[in-house]
mmCIF file of C-alpha atoms in Angstrom:
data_model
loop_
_atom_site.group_PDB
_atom_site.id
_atom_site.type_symbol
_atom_site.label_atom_id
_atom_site.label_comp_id
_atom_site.label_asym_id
_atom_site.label_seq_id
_atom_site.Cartn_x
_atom_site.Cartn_y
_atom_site.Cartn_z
ATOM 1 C CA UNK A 1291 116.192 123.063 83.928
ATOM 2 C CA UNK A 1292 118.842 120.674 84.487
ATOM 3 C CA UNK A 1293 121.608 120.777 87.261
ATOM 4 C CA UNK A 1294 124.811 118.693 88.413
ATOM 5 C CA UNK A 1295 125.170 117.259 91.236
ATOM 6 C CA UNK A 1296 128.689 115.669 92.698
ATOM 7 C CA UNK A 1297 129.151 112.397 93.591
ATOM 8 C CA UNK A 1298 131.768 110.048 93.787
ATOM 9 C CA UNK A 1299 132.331 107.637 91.263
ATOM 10 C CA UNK A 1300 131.390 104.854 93.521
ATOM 11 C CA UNK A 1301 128.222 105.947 93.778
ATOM 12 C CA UNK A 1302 127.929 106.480 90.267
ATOM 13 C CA UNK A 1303 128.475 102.700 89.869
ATOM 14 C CA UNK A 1304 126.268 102.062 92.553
ATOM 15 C CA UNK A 1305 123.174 104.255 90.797
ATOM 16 C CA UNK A 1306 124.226 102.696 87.651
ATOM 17 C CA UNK A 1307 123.642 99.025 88.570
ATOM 18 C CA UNK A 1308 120.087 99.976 89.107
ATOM 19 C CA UNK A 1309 119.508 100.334 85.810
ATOM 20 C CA UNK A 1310 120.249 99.126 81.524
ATOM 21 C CA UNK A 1311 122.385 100.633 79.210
ATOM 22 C CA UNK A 1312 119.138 101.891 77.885
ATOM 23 C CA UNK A 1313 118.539 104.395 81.178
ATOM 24 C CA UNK A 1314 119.770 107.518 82.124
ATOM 25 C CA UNK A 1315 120.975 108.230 85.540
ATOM 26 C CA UNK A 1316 117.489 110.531 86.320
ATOM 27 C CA UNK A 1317 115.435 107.614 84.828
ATOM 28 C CA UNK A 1318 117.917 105.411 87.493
ATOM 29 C CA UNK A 1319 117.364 108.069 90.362
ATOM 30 C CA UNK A 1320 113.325 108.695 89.770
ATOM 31 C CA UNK A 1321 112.411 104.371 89.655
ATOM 32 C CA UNK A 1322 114.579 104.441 92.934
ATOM 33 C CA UNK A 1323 112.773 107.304 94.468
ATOM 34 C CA UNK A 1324 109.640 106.132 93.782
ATOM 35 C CA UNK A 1325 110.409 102.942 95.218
ATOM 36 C CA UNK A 1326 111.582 104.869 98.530
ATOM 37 C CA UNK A 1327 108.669 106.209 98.801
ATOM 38 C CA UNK A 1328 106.454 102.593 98.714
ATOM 39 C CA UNK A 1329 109.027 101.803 101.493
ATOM 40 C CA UNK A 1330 108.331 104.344 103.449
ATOM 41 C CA UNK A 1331 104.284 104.144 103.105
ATOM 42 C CA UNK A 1332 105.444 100.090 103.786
ATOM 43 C CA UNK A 1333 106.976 100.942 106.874
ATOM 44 C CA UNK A 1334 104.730 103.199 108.278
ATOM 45 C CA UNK A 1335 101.147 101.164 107.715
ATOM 46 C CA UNK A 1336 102.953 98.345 109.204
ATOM 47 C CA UNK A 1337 104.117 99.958 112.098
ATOM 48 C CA UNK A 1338 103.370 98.433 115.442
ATOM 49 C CA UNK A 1339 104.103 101.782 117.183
ATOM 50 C CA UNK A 1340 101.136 103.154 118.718
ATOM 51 C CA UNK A 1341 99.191 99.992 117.565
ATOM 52 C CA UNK A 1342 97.287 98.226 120.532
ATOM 53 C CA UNK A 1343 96.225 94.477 119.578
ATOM 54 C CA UNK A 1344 92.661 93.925 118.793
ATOM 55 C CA UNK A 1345 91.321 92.013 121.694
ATOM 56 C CA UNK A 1346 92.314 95.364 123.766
ATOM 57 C CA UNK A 1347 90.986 97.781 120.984
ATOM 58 C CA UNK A 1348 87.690 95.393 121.459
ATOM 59 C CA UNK A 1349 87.643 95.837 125.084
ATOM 60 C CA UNK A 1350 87.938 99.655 124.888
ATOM 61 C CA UNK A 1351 85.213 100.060 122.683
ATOM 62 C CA UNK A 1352 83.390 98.373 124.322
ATOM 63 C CA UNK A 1353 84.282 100.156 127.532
ATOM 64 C CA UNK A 1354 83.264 103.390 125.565
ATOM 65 C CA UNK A 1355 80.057 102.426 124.149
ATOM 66 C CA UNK A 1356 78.203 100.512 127.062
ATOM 67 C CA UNK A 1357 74.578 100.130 126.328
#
């Protein structure tokens, strides 16, 4: 079921120079979505937070699994 949602016209422009003549604003809105969401996953798999470098993660394991 379709709804409205307000925005200003700026915006409008803004969504609108996403796309071609040829799209509608939810075809505009979905390709931009989806591409938030790659961003996102982007982000967060190349996080350093909570990453320790490799010579350390190296050192720990083998710490943990002395023979």
């Amino acid at each position: 079921m379709p709804s409205t949602i307000q925005i200003t016209r700026e915006t409008k422009q803004l969504i609108g120079t996403f796309g071609t003549k040829e799209d509608s604003y939810e075809a505009i809105i979905k390709r931009m979505y989806k591409l938030a969401q790659k961003e996102q996953l982007r982000e967060f798999l190349l996080s350093s937070e909570n990453a320790i470098p490799i010579d350390e993660a190296i050192a720990r394991a083998r710490k943990k699994w002395q023979k």
